[in-house]
mmCIF file of C-alpha atoms in Angstrom:
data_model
loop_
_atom_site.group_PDB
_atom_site.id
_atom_site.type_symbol
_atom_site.label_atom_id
_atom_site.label_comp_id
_atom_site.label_asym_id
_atom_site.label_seq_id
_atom_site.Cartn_x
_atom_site.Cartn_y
_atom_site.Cartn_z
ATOM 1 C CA UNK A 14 -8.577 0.411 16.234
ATOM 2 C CA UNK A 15 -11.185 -0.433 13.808
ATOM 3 C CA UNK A 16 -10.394 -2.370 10.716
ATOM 4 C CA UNK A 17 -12.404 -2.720 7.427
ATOM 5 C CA UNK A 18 -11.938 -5.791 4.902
ATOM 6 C CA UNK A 19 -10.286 -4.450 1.491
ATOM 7 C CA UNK A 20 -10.183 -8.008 0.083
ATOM 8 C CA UNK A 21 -9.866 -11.471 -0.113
ATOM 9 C CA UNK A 22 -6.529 -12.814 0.588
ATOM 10 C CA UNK A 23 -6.896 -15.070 -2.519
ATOM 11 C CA UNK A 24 -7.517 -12.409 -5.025
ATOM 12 C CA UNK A 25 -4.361 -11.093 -4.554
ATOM 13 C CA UNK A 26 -1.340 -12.022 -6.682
ATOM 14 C CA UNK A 27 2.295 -11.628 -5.296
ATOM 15 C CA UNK A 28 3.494 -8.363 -6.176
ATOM 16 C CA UNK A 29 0.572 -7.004 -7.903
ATOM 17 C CA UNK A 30 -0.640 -4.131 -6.309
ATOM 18 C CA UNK A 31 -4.429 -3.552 -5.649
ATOM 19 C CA UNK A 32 -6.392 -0.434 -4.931
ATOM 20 C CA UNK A 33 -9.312 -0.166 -2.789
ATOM 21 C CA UNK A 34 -11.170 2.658 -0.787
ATOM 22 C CA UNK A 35 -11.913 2.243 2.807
ATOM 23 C CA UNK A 36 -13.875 5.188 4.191
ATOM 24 C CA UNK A 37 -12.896 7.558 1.542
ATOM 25 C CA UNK A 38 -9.349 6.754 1.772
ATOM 26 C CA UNK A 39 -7.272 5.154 -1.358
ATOM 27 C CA UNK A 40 -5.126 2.518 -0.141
ATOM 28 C CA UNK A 41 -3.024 -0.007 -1.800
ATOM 29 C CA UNK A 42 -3.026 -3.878 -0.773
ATOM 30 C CA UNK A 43 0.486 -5.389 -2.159
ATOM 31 C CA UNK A 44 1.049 -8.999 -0.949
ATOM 32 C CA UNK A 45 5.011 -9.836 -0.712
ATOM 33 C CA UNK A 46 7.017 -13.019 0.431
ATOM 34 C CA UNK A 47 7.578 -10.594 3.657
ATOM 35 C CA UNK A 48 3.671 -10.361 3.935
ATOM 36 C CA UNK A 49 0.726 -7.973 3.130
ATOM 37 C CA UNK A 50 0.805 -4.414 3.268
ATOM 38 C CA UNK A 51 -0.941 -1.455 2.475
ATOM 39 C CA UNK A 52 0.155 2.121 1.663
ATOM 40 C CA UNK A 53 -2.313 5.119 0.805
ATOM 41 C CA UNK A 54 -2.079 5.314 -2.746
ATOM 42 C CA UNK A 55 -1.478 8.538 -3.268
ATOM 43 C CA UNK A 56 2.268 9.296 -4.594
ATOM 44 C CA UNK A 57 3.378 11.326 -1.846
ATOM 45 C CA UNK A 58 5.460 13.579 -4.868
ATOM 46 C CA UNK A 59 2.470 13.961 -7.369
ATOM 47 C CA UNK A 60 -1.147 12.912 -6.934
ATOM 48 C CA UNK A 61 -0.780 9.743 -8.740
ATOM 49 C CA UNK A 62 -2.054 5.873 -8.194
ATOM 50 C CA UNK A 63 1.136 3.891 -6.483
ATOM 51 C CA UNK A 64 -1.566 0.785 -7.027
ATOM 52 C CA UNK A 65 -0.406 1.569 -10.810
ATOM 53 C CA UNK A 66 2.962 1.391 -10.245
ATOM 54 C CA UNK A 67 5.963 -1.795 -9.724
ATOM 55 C CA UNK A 68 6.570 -3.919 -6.428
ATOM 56 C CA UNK A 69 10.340 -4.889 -5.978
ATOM 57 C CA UNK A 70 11.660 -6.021 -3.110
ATOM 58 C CA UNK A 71 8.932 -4.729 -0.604
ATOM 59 C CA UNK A 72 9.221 -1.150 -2.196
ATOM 60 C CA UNK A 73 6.048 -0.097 -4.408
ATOM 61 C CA UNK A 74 7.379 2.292 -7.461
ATOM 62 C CA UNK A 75 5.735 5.319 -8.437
ATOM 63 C CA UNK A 76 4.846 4.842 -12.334
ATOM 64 C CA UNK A 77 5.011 8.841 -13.123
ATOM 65 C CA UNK A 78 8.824 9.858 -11.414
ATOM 66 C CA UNK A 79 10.389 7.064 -10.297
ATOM 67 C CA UNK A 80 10.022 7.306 -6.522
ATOM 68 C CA UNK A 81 9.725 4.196 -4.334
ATOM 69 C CA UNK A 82 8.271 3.782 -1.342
ATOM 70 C CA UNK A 83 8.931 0.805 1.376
ATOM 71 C CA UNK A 84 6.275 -1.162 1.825
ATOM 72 C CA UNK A 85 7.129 -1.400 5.985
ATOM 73 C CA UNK A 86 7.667 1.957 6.449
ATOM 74 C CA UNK A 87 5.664 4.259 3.485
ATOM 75 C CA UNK A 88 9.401 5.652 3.358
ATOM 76 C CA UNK A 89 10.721 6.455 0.106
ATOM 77 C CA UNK A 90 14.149 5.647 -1.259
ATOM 78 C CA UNK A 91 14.727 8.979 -3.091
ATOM 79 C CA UNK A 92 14.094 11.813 -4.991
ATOM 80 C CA UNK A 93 11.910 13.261 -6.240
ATOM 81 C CA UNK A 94 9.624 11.831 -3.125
ATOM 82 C CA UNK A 95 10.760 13.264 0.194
ATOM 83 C CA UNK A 96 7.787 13.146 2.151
ATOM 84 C CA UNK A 97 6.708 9.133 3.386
ATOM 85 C CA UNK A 98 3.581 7.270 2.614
ATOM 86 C CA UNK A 99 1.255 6.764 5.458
ATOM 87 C CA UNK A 100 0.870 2.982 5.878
ATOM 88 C CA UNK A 101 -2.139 0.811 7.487
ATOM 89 C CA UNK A 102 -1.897 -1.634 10.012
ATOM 90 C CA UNK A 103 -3.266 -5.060 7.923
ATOM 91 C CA UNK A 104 -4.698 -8.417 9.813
ATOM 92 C CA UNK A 105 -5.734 -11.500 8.152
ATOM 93 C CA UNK A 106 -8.672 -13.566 9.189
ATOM 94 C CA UNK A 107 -9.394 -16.227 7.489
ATOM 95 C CA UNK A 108 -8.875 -15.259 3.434
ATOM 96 C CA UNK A 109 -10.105 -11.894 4.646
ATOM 97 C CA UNK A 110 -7.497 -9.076 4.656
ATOM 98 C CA UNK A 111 -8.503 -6.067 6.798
ATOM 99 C CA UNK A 112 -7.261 -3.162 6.909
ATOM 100 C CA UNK A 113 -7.244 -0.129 9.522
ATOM 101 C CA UNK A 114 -6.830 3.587 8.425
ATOM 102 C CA UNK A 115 -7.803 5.353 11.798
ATOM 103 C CA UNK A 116 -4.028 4.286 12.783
ATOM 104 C CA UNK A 117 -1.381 5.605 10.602
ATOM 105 C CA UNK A 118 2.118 5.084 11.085
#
């Protein structure tokens, strides 16, 4: 599994989203009291930016419909999303947070 750095640790602010491309692939960083994540950020409902949208509770909110997606599990909670997210596996090292999407789960 190879992982890429998508940020510092320190840049990001609890529950603030951030979008970065690794290899050509959008992916959004959220840091939670549960951890960091990261999500591709495309909405799987419409092809929107989830980095635009609301963190609650380890679920990142779609700005355009409504749909939320679990951090954990790229899952999302309801309609109009019925397809999941694919999330990234995510290592720290230091205040570097890396980031692998060659593995989705």
């Amino acid at each position: 599994m190879t992982y890429l750095r998508a940020c510092s640790l320190s840049v990001l602010q609890e529950d603030v989203p951030k979008r970065v491309e690794l290899n050509g692939v959008p992916v959004a960083v959220v840091r939670t009291d549960e951890g960091v994540f990261a999500v591709n950020d495309v909405c799987s409902h419409a092809n929107v930016s989830l980095s635009e949208g609301e963190v609650e509770d380890c679920m990142i909110e779609c700005w355009l419909h409504g749909s939320s997606f679990d951090l954990r599990t790229g899952k999302p909670s309801g309609l109009p999303a019925t397809k999941p997210v694919a999330v990234y596996p995510v290592k720290i090292e230091g205040d570097d947070v890396l980031v692998s999407v060659n593995q989705e789960s």
